[in-house]
């Protein structure tokens, strides 16, 4: 489902929650990552507007069939189930000619060469996402929540696009985690710890301890 909302100009919002097809090149690089006990680091997401040639197996792809631009990686999360959820955003900004997005290729960093390697392919040929050209009365804004296999990788990382939009709930969660993390504001925590008691007695609430 999609709906229009105001964001200067209006953008069409559409969310897809799909599992991506692991690519052969992805399996190979995952093997190297697991052998080195390293993280799966997502580096970019390329958009595909091409049709799959007859006889082509998706798993054998090493990139988009017809590259149509780059999506913005906005977030990555380790689900704890051997998969990661990668949030990729696509908008009309910078798009001169509209196109049907028929696939998204996620890339990860090869731990040996540090090069980008095609990892998974989100197949949208059954329900392409139309990305409108910039400047119309209604532009497009599409979010893909892509499920990607990471097996027993130690952690996940991503090169986050600074132009990606953050949801309010994500900002609220990030602030909450920051405020409750014992690793944050160590200097203030140390000062509070040193002054919260005087002569072995708790300091009353409202007392200026700094």
JSON list of C-alpha atoms in Angstrom, two decimals:
[
{"chain": "A", "resi": 1, "resn": "UNK", "atom": "CA", "xyz": [0.00, 0.00, 0.00]},
{"chain": "A", "resi": 2, "resn": "UNK", "atom": "CA", "xyz": [1.10, 3.56, -0.57]},
{"chain": "A", "resi": 3, "resn": "UNK", "atom": "CA", "xyz": [-0.04, 6.97, 0.56]},
{"chain": "A", "resi": 4, "resn": "UNK", "atom": "CA", "xyz": [0.91, 10.56, -0.11]},
{"chain": "A", "resi": 5, "resn": "UNK", "atom": "CA", "xyz": [2.21, 12.91, 2.54]},
{"chain": "A", "resi": 6, "resn": "UNK", "atom": "CA", "xyz": [3.69, 16.39, 2.63]},
{"chain": "A", "resi": 7, "resn": "UNK", "atom": "CA", "xyz": [7.46, 16.73, 2.75]},
{"chain": "A", "resi": 8, "resn": "UNK", "atom": "CA", "xyz": [8.24, 19.53, 0.25]},
{"chain": "A", "resi": 9, "resn": "UNK", "atom": "CA", "xyz": [7.05, 18.49, -2.18]},
{"chain": "A", "resi": 10, "resn": "UNK", "atom": "CA", "xyz": [4.66, 15.63, -1.43]},
{"chain": "A", "resi": 11, "resn": "UNK", "atom": "CA", "xyz": [6.29, 12.22, -1.43]},
{"chain": "A", "resi": 12, "resn": "UNK", "atom": "CA", "xyz": [4.69, 8.88, -2.02]},
{"chain": "A", "resi": 13, "resn": "UNK", "atom": "CA", "xyz": [5.54, 6.52, 0.82]},
{"chain": "A", "resi": 14, "resn": "UNK", "atom": "CA", "xyz": [5.70, 2.80, 0.24]},
{"chain": "A", "resi": 15, "resn": "UNK", "atom": "CA", "xyz": [7.29, 0.13, 2.43]},
{"chain": "A", "resi": 16, "resn": "UNK", "atom": "CA", "xyz": [8.38, -3.32, 1.32]},
{"chain": "A", "resi": 17, "resn": "UNK", "atom": "CA", "xyz": [9.35, -6.01, 3.82]},
{"chain": "A", "resi": 18, "resn": "UNK", "atom": "CA", "xyz": [11.08, -8.73, 1.87]},
{"chain": "A", "resi": 19, "resn": "UNK", "atom": "CA", "xyz": [13.72, -11.37, 2.19]},
{"chain": "A", "resi": 20, "resn": "UNK", "atom": "CA", "xyz": [16.60, -10.97, -0.24]},
{"chain": "A", "resi": 21, "resn": "UNK", "atom": "CA", "xyz": [18.05, -13.79, -2.34]},
{"chain": "A", "resi": 22, "resn": "UNK", "atom": "CA", "xyz": [21.62, -14.64, -1.22]},
{"chain": "A", "resi": 23, "resn": "UNK", "atom": "CA", "xyz": [24.02, -14.41, -4.17]},
{"chain": "A", "resi": 24, "resn": "UNK", "atom": "CA", "xyz": [26.82, -16.88, -4.87]},
{"chain": "A", "resi": 25, "resn": "UNK", "atom": "CA", "xyz": [29.34, -14.06, -4.51]},
{"chain": "A", "resi": 26, "resn": "UNK", "atom": "CA", "xyz": [27.66, -13.26, -1.20]},
{"chain": "A", "resi": 27, "resn": "UNK", "atom": "CA", "xyz": [28.07, -16.81, 0.10]},
{"chain": "A", "resi": 28, "resn": "UNK", "atom": "CA", "xyz": [31.76, -16.68, -0.81]},
{"chain": "A", "resi": 29, "resn": "UNK", "atom": "CA", "xyz": [32.42, -13.42, 1.01]},
{"chain": "A", "resi": 30, "resn": "UNK", "atom": "CA", "xyz": [30.32, -14.55, 4.01]},
{"chain": "A", "resi": 31, "resn": "UNK", "atom": "CA", "xyz": [32.55, -17.60, 4.28]},
{"chain": "A", "resi": 32, "resn": "UNK", "atom": "CA", "xyz": [35.61, -15.37, 4.51]},
{"chain": "A", "resi": 33, "resn": "UNK", "atom": "CA", "xyz": [33.91, -13.11, 7.07]},
{"chain": "A", "resi": 34, "resn": "UNK", "atom": "CA", "xyz": [32.95, -16.06, 9.28]},
{"chain": "A", "resi": 35, "resn": "UNK", "atom": "CA", "xyz": [36.45, -17.56, 9.00]},
{"chain": "A", "resi": 36, "resn": "UNK", "atom": "CA", "xyz": [37.92, -14.31, 10.30]},
{"chain": "A", "resi": 37, "resn": "UNK", "atom": "CA", "xyz": [35.19, -13.83, 12.94]},
{"chain": "A", "resi": 38, "resn": "UNK", "atom": "CA", "xyz": [34.52, -10.37, 11.53]},
{"chain": "A", "resi": 39, "resn": "UNK", "atom": "CA", "xyz": [31.42, -8.25, 11.01]},
{"chain": "A", "resi": 40, "resn": "UNK", "atom": "CA", "xyz": [29.18, -8.16, 7.95]},
{"chain": "A", "resi": 41, "resn": "UNK", "atom": "CA", "xyz": [29.59, -4.58, 6.74]},
{"chain": "A", "resi": 42, "resn": "UNK", "atom": "CA", "xyz": [26.98, -3.34, 4.27]},
{"chain": "A", "resi": 43, "resn": "UNK", "atom": "CA", "xyz": [28.48, -0.67, 2.03]},
{"chain": "A", "resi": 44, "resn": "UNK", "atom": "CA", "xyz": [25.92, 0.29, -0.62]},
{"chain": "A", "resi": 45, "resn": "UNK", "atom": "CA", "xyz": [22.63, -0.56, -2.31]},
{"chain": "A", "resi": 46, "resn": "UNK", "atom": "CA", "xyz": [22.25, -0.32, -6.09]},
{"chain": "A", "resi": 47, "resn": "UNK", "atom": "CA", "xyz": [18.87, -0.14, -7.81]},
{"chain": "A", "resi": 48, "resn": "UNK", "atom": "CA", "xyz": [17.97, -2.38, -10.73]},
{"chain": "A", "resi": 49, "resn": "UNK", "atom": "CA", "xyz": [15.47, -1.50, -13.47]},
{"chain": "A", "resi": 50, "resn": "UNK", "atom": "CA", "xyz": [16.31, -4.39, -15.80]},
{"chain": "A", "resi": 51, "resn": "UNK", "atom": "CA", "xyz": [14.42, -7.56, -16.62]},
{"chain": "A", "resi": 52, "resn": "UNK", "atom": "CA", "xyz": [16.00, -10.90, -15.76]},
{"chain": "A", "resi": 53, "resn": "UNK", "atom": "CA", "xyz": [17.21, -12.52, -19.00]},
{"chain": "A", "resi": 54, "resn": "UNK", "atom": "CA", "xyz": [15.71, -15.90, -19.83]},
{"chain": "A", "resi": 55, "resn": "UNK", "atom": "CA", "xyz": [17.72, -18.70, -18.27]},
{"chain": "A", "resi": 56, "resn": "UNK", "atom": "CA", "xyz": [19.42, -16.43, -15.74]},
{"chain": "A", "resi": 57, "resn": "UNK", "atom": "CA", "xyz": [19.50, -17.59, -12.16]},
{"chain": "A", "resi": 58, "resn": "UNK", "atom": "CA", "xyz": [19.26, -14.70, -9.68]},
{"chain": "A", "resi": 59, "resn": "UNK", "atom": "CA", "xyz": [21.85, -16.31, -7.40]},
{"chain": "A", "resi": 60, "resn": "UNK", "atom": "CA", "xyz": [24.46, -15.93, -10.15]},
{"chain": "A", "resi": 61, "resn": "UNK", "atom": "CA", "xyz": [24.06, -12.14, -10.49]},
{"chain": "A", "resi": 62, "resn": "UNK", "atom": "CA", "xyz": [27.05, -10.00, -9.55]},
{"chain": "A", "resi": 63, "resn": "UNK", "atom": "CA", "xyz": [25.26, -6.66, -9.73]},
{"chain": "A", "resi": 64, "resn": "UNK", "atom": "CA", "xyz": [22.17, -4.97, -11.17]},
{"chain": "A", "resi": 65, "resn": "UNK", "atom": "CA", "xyz": [20.98, -6.12, -14.60]},
{"chain": "A", "resi": 66, "resn": "UNK", "atom": "CA", "xyz": [20.43, -2.46, -15.50]},
{"chain": "A", "resi": 67, "resn": "UNK", "atom": "CA", "xyz": [21.70, -0.08, -12.84]},
{"chain": "A", "resi": 68, "resn": "UNK", "atom": "CA", "xyz": [19.25, 2.75, -12.18]},
{"chain": "A", "resi": 69, "resn": "UNK", "atom": "CA", "xyz": [20.87, 4.57, -9.30]},
{"chain": "A", "resi": 70, "resn": "UNK", "atom": "CA", "xyz": [21.81, 4.09, -5.69]},
{"chain": "A", "resi": 71, "resn": "UNK", "atom": "CA", "xyz": [19.57, 3.67, -2.68]},
{"chain": "A", "resi": 72, "resn": "UNK", "atom": "CA", "xyz": [20.38, 5.20, 0.71]},
{"chain": "A", "resi": 73, "resn": "UNK", "atom": "CA", "xyz": [21.25, 2.81, 3.52]},
{"chain": "A", "resi": 74, "resn": "UNK", "atom": "CA", "xyz": [19.52, 4.34, 6.54]},
{"chain": "A", "resi": 75, "resn": "UNK", "atom": "CA", "xyz": [19.83, 1.63, 9.19]},
{"chain": "A", "resi": 76, "resn": "UNK", "atom": "CA", "xyz": [21.01, -1.91, 9.87]},
{"chain": "A", "resi": 77, "resn": "UNK", "atom": "CA", "xyz": [19.90, -4.15, 12.71]},
{"chain": "A", "resi": 78, "resn": "UNK", "atom": "CA", "xyz": [21.02, -7.60, 13.83]},
{"chain": "A", "resi": 79, "resn": "UNK", "atom": "CA", "xyz": [17.82, -9.53, 14.52]},
{"chain": "A", "resi": 80, "resn": "UNK", "atom": "CA", "xyz": [19.67, -12.18, 16.52]},
{"chain": "A", "resi": 81, "resn": "UNK", "atom": "CA", "xyz": [18.21, -14.94, 14.32]},
{"chain": "A", "resi": 82, "resn": "UNK", "atom": "CA", "xyz": [21.03, -15.23, 11.81]},
{"chain": "A", "resi": 83, "resn": "UNK", "atom": "CA", "xyz": [19.63, -12.37, 9.75]},
{"chain": "A", "resi": 84, "resn": "UNK", "atom": "CA", "xyz": [20.06, -8.62, 9.54]},
{"chain": "A", "resi": 85, "resn": "UNK", "atom": "CA", "xyz": [17.43, -6.07, 8.58]},
{"chain": "A", "resi": 86, "resn": "UNK", "atom": "CA", "xyz": [18.84, -3.40, 6.29]},
{"chain": "A", "resi": 87, "resn": "UNK", "atom": "CA", "xyz": [16.73, -0.28, 5.73]},
{"chain": "A", "resi": 88, "resn": "UNK", "atom": "CA", "xyz": [17.20, 1.20, 2.26]},
{"chain": "A", "resi": 89, "resn": "UNK", "atom": "CA", "xyz": [15.48, 4.40, 1.15]},
{"chain": "A", "resi": 90, "resn": "UNK", "atom": "CA", "xyz": [14.83, 5.57, -2.41]},
{"chain": "A", "resi": 91, "resn": "UNK", "atom": "CA", "xyz": [13.38, 8.95, -3.35]},
{"chain": "A", "resi": 92, "resn": "UNK", "atom": "CA", "xyz": [12.74, 11.09, -6.41]},
{"chain": "A", "resi": 93, "resn": "UNK", "atom": "CA", "xyz": [15.52, 13.49, -5.43]},
{"chain": "A", "resi": 94, "resn": "UNK", "atom": "CA", "xyz": [18.04, 13.60, -8.24]},
{"chain": "A", "resi": 95, "resn": "UNK", "atom": "CA", "xyz": [15.93, 11.40, -10.53]},
{"chain": "A", "resi": 96, "resn": "UNK", "atom": "CA", "xyz": [15.54, 13.01, -13.97]},
{"chain": "A", "resi": 97, "resn": "UNK", "atom": "CA", "xyz": [13.54, 10.16, -15.56]},
{"chain": "A", "resi": 98, "resn": "UNK", "atom": "CA", "xyz": [11.15, 7.93, -13.65]},
{"chain": "A", "resi": 99, "resn": "UNK", "atom": "CA", "xyz": [11.72, 4.18, -13.66]},
{"chain": "A", "resi": 100, "resn": "UNK", "atom": "CA", "xyz": [10.38, 0.93, -12.28]},
{"chain": "A", "resi": 101, "resn": "UNK", "atom": "CA", "xyz": [12.68, -0.37, -9.55]},
{"chain": "A", "resi": 102, "resn": "UNK", "atom": "CA", "xyz": [12.71, -4.14, -10.10]},
{"chain": "A", "resi": 103, "resn": "UNK", "atom": "CA", "xyz": [15.48, -5.08, -7.71]},
{"chain": "A", "resi": 104, "resn": "UNK", "atom": "CA", "xyz": [17.93, -3.89, -5.07]},
{"chain": "A", "resi": 105, "resn": "UNK", "atom": "CA", "xyz": [21.46, -5.28, -4.76]},
{"chain": "A", "resi": 106, "resn": "UNK", "atom": "CA", "xyz": [23.08, -5.03, -1.35]},
{"chain": "A", "resi": 107, "resn": "UNK", "atom": "CA", "xyz": [26.87, -4.97, -1.20]},
{"chain": "A", "resi": 108, "resn": "UNK", "atom": "CA", "xyz": [29.21, -5.84, 1.65]},
{"chain": "A", "resi": 109, "resn": "UNK", "atom": "CA", "xyz": [32.90, -5.26, 2.19]},
{"chain": "A", "resi": 110, "resn": "UNK", "atom": "CA", "xyz": [35.25, -8.12, 1.39]},
{"chain": "A", "resi": 111, "resn": "UNK", "atom": "CA", "xyz": [37.47, -8.53, 4.49]},
{"chain": "A", "resi": 112, "resn": "UNK", "atom": "CA", "xyz": [40.46, -9.46, 2.32]},
{"chain": "A", "resi": 113, "resn": "UNK", "atom": "CA", "xyz": [40.34, -6.95, -0.54]},
{"chain": "A", "resi": 114, "resn": "UNK", "atom": "CA", "xyz": [38.17, -4.25, 1.14]},
{"chain": "A", "resi": 115, "resn": "UNK", "atom": "CA", "xyz": [36.22, -4.06, -2.13]},
{"chain": "A", "resi": 116, "resn": "UNK", "atom": "CA", "xyz": [32.42, -4.01, -2.43]},
{"chain": "A", "resi": 117, "resn": "UNK", "atom": "CA", "xyz": [30.96, -7.43, -3.26]},
{"chain": "A", "resi": 118, "resn": "UNK", "atom": "CA", "xyz": [27.37, -8.10, -4.37]},
{"chain": "A", "resi": 119, "resn": "UNK", "atom": "CA", "xyz": [25.82, -9.90, -1.41]},
{"chain": "A", "resi": 120, "resn": "UNK", "atom": "CA", "xyz": [22.05, -10.23, -1.76]},
{"chain": "A", "resi": 121, "resn": "UNK", "atom": "CA", "xyz": [19.39, -9.38, -4.34]},
{"chain": "A", "resi": 122, "resn": "UNK", "atom": "CA", "xyz": [15.92, -8.13, -3.41]},
{"chain": "A", "resi": 123, "resn": "UNK", "atom": "CA", "xyz": [13.72, -9.32, -6.30]},
{"chain": "A", "resi": 124, "resn": "UNK", "atom": "CA", "xyz": [10.88, -6.88, -7.03]},
{"chain": "A", "resi": 125, "resn": "UNK", "atom": "CA", "xyz": [10.00, -8.07, -10.54]},
{"chain": "A", "resi": 126, "resn": "UNK", "atom": "CA", "xyz": [6.66, -9.36, -9.30]},
{"chain": "A", "resi": 127, "resn": "UNK", "atom": "CA", "xyz": [5.76, -5.95, -7.80]},
{"chain": "A", "resi": 128, "resn": "UNK", "atom": "CA", "xyz": [8.11, -3.19, -9.03]},
{"chain": "A", "resi": 129, "resn": "UNK", "atom": "CA", "xyz": [8.27, 0.10, -7.15]},
{"chain": "A", "resi": 130, "resn": "UNK", "atom": "CA", "xyz": [7.75, 3.05, -9.48]},
{"chain": "A", "resi": 131, "resn": "UNK", "atom": "CA", "xyz": [10.19, 5.87, -8.75]},
{"chain": "A", "resi": 132, "resn": "UNK", "atom": "CA", "xyz": [8.90, 9.15, -10.15]},
{"chain": "A", "resi": 133, "resn": "UNK", "atom": "CA", "xyz": [11.13, 11.86, -11.59]},
{"chain": "A", "resi": 134, "resn": "UNK", "atom": "CA", "xyz": [11.93, 14.80, -9.32]},
{"chain": "A", "resi": 135, "resn": "UNK", "atom": "CA", "xyz": [9.83, 17.93, -9.65]},
{"chain": "A", "resi": 136, "resn": "UNK", "atom": "CA", "xyz": [6.33, 16.56, -10.12]},
{"chain": "A", "resi": 137, "resn": "UNK", "atom": "CA", "xyz": [3.32, 17.31, -7.94]},
{"chain": "A", "resi": 138, "resn": "UNK", "atom": "CA", "xyz": [3.83, 13.91, -6.30]},
{"chain": "A", "resi": 139, "resn": "UNK", "atom": "CA", "xyz": [7.30, 12.45, -5.90]},
{"chain": "A", "resi": 140, "resn": "UNK", "atom": "CA", "xyz": [8.31, 9.05, -4.63]},
{"chain": "A", "resi": 141, "resn": "UNK", "atom": "CA", "xyz": [9.77, 7.93, -1.33]},
{"chain": "A", "resi": 142, "resn": "UNK", "atom": "CA", "xyz": [10.15, 4.18, -0.88]},
{"chain": "A", "resi": 143, "resn": "UNK", "atom": "CA", "xyz": [11.58, 2.29, 2.09]},
{"chain": "A", "resi": 144, "resn": "UNK", "atom": "CA", "xyz": [12.77, -1.29, 1.77]},
{"chain": "A", "resi": 145, "resn": "UNK", "atom": "CA", "xyz": [13.24, -3.33, 4.94]},
{"chain": "A", "resi": 146, "resn": "UNK", "atom": "CA", "xyz": [15.50, -6.02, 3.51]},
{"chain": "A", "resi": 147, "resn": "UNK", "atom": "CA", "xyz": [16.09, -9.27, 5.37]},
{"chain": "A", "resi": 148, "resn": "UNK", "atom": "CA", "xyz": [19.63, -10.50, 4.74]},
{"chain": "A", "resi": 149, "resn": "UNK", "atom": "CA", "xyz": [21.33, -13.67, 5.97]},
{"chain": "A", "resi": 150, "resn": "UNK", "atom": "CA", "xyz": [24.41, -13.15, 8.17]},
{"chain": "A", "resi": 151, "resn": "UNK", "atom": "CA", "xyz": [24.59, -16.62, 9.79]},
{"chain": "A", "resi": 152, "resn": "UNK", "atom": "CA", "xyz": [26.78, -16.51, 12.90]},
{"chain": "A", "resi": 153, "resn": "UNK", "atom": "CA", "xyz": [28.69, -13.33, 12.01]},
{"chain": "A", "resi": 154, "resn": "UNK", "atom": "CA", "xyz": [29.93, -11.51, 15.10]},
{"chain": "A", "resi": 155, "resn": "UNK", "atom": "CA", "xyz": [28.11, -8.28, 14.28]},
{"chain": "A", "resi": 156, "resn": "UNK", "atom": "CA", "xyz": [26.71, -6.12, 11.50]},
{"chain": "A", "resi": 157, "resn": "UNK", "atom": "CA", "xyz": [27.80, -2.69, 10.35]},
{"chain": "A", "resi": 158, "resn": "UNK", "atom": "CA", "xyz": [26.77, -0.35, 7.55]},
{"chain": "A", "resi": 159, "resn": "UNK", "atom": "CA", "xyz": [27.92, 2.74, 5.74]},
{"chain": "A", "resi": 160, "resn": "UNK", "atom": "CA", "xyz": [24.95, 4.96, 6.61]},
{"chain": "A", "resi": 161, "resn": "UNK", "atom": "CA", "xyz": [23.99, 7.56, 4.02]},
{"chain": "A", "resi": 162, "resn": "UNK", "atom": "CA", "xyz": [23.90, 10.96, 5.72]},
{"chain": "A", "resi": 163, "resn": "UNK", "atom": "CA", "xyz": [21.01, 12.04, 3.47]},
{"chain": "A", "resi": 164, "resn": "UNK", "atom": "CA", "xyz": [18.76, 9.23, 4.65]},
{"chain": "A", "resi": 165, "resn": "UNK", "atom": "CA", "xyz": [15.70, 10.17, 6.71]},
{"chain": "A", "resi": 166, "resn": "UNK", "atom": "CA", "xyz": [15.31, 8.92, 10.27]},
{"chain": "A", "resi": 167, "resn": "UNK", "atom": "CA", "xyz": [11.90, 7.95, 11.62]},
{"chain": "A", "resi": 168, "resn": "UNK", "atom": "CA", "xyz": [10.77, 9.68, 14.81]},
{"chain": "A", "resi": 169, "resn": "UNK", "atom": "CA", "xyz": [10.56, 6.33, 16.63]},
{"chain": "A", "resi": 170, "resn": "UNK", "atom": "CA", "xyz": [14.16, 5.52, 15.66]},
{"chain": "A", "resi": 171, "resn": "UNK", "atom": "CA", "xyz": [15.35, 8.88, 17.00]},
{"chain": "A", "resi": 172, "resn": "UNK", "atom": "CA", "xyz": [13.44, 8.37, 20.24]},
{"chain": "A", "resi": 173, "resn": "UNK", "atom": "CA", "xyz": [14.90, 4.88, 20.68]},
{"chain": "A", "resi": 174, "resn": "UNK", "atom": "CA", "xyz": [18.43, 6.14, 19.98]},
{"chain": "A", "resi": 175, "resn": "UNK", "atom": "CA", "xyz": [18.06, 8.92, 22.56]},
{"chain": "A", "resi": 176, "resn": "UNK", "atom": "CA", "xyz": [16.66, 6.48, 25.12]},
{"chain": "A", "resi": 177, "resn": "UNK", "atom": "CA", "xyz": [19.52, 4.02, 24.57]},
{"chain": "A", "resi": 178, "resn": "UNK", "atom": "CA", "xyz": [22.04, 6.84, 24.83]},
{"chain": "A", "resi": 179, "resn": "UNK", "atom": "CA", "xyz": [20.60, 8.20, 28.05]},
{"chain": "A", "resi": 180, "resn": "UNK", "atom": "CA", "xyz": [20.53, 4.79, 29.76]},
{"chain": "A", "resi": 181, "resn": "UNK", "atom": "CA", "xyz": [23.86, 3.43, 28.53]},
{"chain": "A", "resi": 182, "resn": "UNK", "atom": "CA", "xyz": [26.53, 3.18, 31.27]},
{"chain": "A", "resi": 183, "resn": "UNK", "atom": "CA", "xyz": [29.14, 3.95, 28.62]},
{"chain": "A", "resi": 184, "resn": "UNK", "atom": "CA", "xyz": [27.78, 7.46, 28.02]},
{"chain": "A", "resi": 185, "resn": "UNK", "atom": "CA", "xyz": [28.88, 10.62, 29.83]},
{"chain": "A", "resi": 186, "resn": "UNK", "atom": "CA", "xyz": [31.53, 8.88, 31.91]},
{"chain": "A", "resi": 187, "resn": "UNK", "atom": "CA", "xyz": [32.80, 12.20, 33.30]},
{"chain": "A", "resi": 188, "resn": "UNK", "atom": "CA", "xyz": [29.38, 13.21, 34.62]},
{"chain": "A", "resi": 189, "resn": "UNK", "atom": "CA", "xyz": [28.70, 9.73, 35.97]},
{"chain": "A", "resi": 190, "resn": "UNK", "atom": "CA", "xyz": [32.01, 9.76, 37.81]},
{"chain": "A", "resi": 191, "resn": "UNK", "atom": "CA", "xyz": [31.23, 13.15, 39.37]},
{"chain": "A", "resi": 192, "resn": "UNK", "atom": "CA", "xyz": [27.80, 11.95, 40.46]},
{"chain": "A", "resi": 193, "resn": "UNK", "atom": "CA", "xyz": [29.23, 8.73, 41.88]},
{"chain": "A", "resi": 194, "resn": "UNK", "atom": "CA", "xyz": [31.79, 10.65, 43.93]},
{"chain": "A", "resi": 195, "resn": "UNK", "atom": "CA", "xyz": [29.28, 13.14, 45.33]},
{"chain": "A", "resi": 196, "resn": "UNK", "atom": "CA", "xyz": [26.07, 11.16, 45.71]},
{"chain": "A", "resi": 197, "resn": "UNK", "atom": "CA", "xyz": [27.01, 10.32, 49.28]},
{"chain": "A", "resi": 198, "resn": "UNK", "atom": "CA", "xyz": [28.56, 12.47, 51.97]},
{"chain": "A", "resi": 199, "resn": "UNK", "atom": "CA", "xyz": [29.82, 10.93, 55.17]},
{"chain": "A", "resi": 200, "resn": "UNK", "atom": "CA", "xyz": [28.17, 7.70, 54.09]},
{"chain": "A", "resi": 201, "resn": "UNK", "atom": "CA", "xyz": [24.71, 9.28, 53.86]},
{"chain": "A", "resi": 202, "resn": "UNK", "atom": "CA", "xyz": [22.62, 9.65, 50.73]},
{"chain": "A", "resi": 203, "resn": "UNK", "atom": "CA", "xyz": [22.23, 13.20, 49.44]},
{"chain": "A", "resi": 204, "resn": "UNK", "atom": "CA", "xyz": [18.59, 14.44, 49.48]},
{"chain": "A", "resi": 205, "resn": "UNK", "atom": "CA", "xyz": [16.92, 14.93, 46.13]},
{"chain": "A", "resi": 206, "resn": "UNK", "atom": "CA", "xyz": [17.39, 18.45, 44.77]},
{"chain": "A", "resi": 207, "resn": "UNK", "atom": "CA", "xyz": [20.76, 18.95, 46.46]},
{"chain": "A", "resi": 208, "resn": "UNK", "atom": "CA", "xyz": [23.35, 20.68, 44.25]},
{"chain": "A", "resi": 209, "resn": "UNK", "atom": "CA", "xyz": [26.09, 18.06, 44.09]},
{"chain": "A", "resi": 210, "resn": "UNK", "atom": "CA", "xyz": [28.24, 19.53, 41.30]}
]
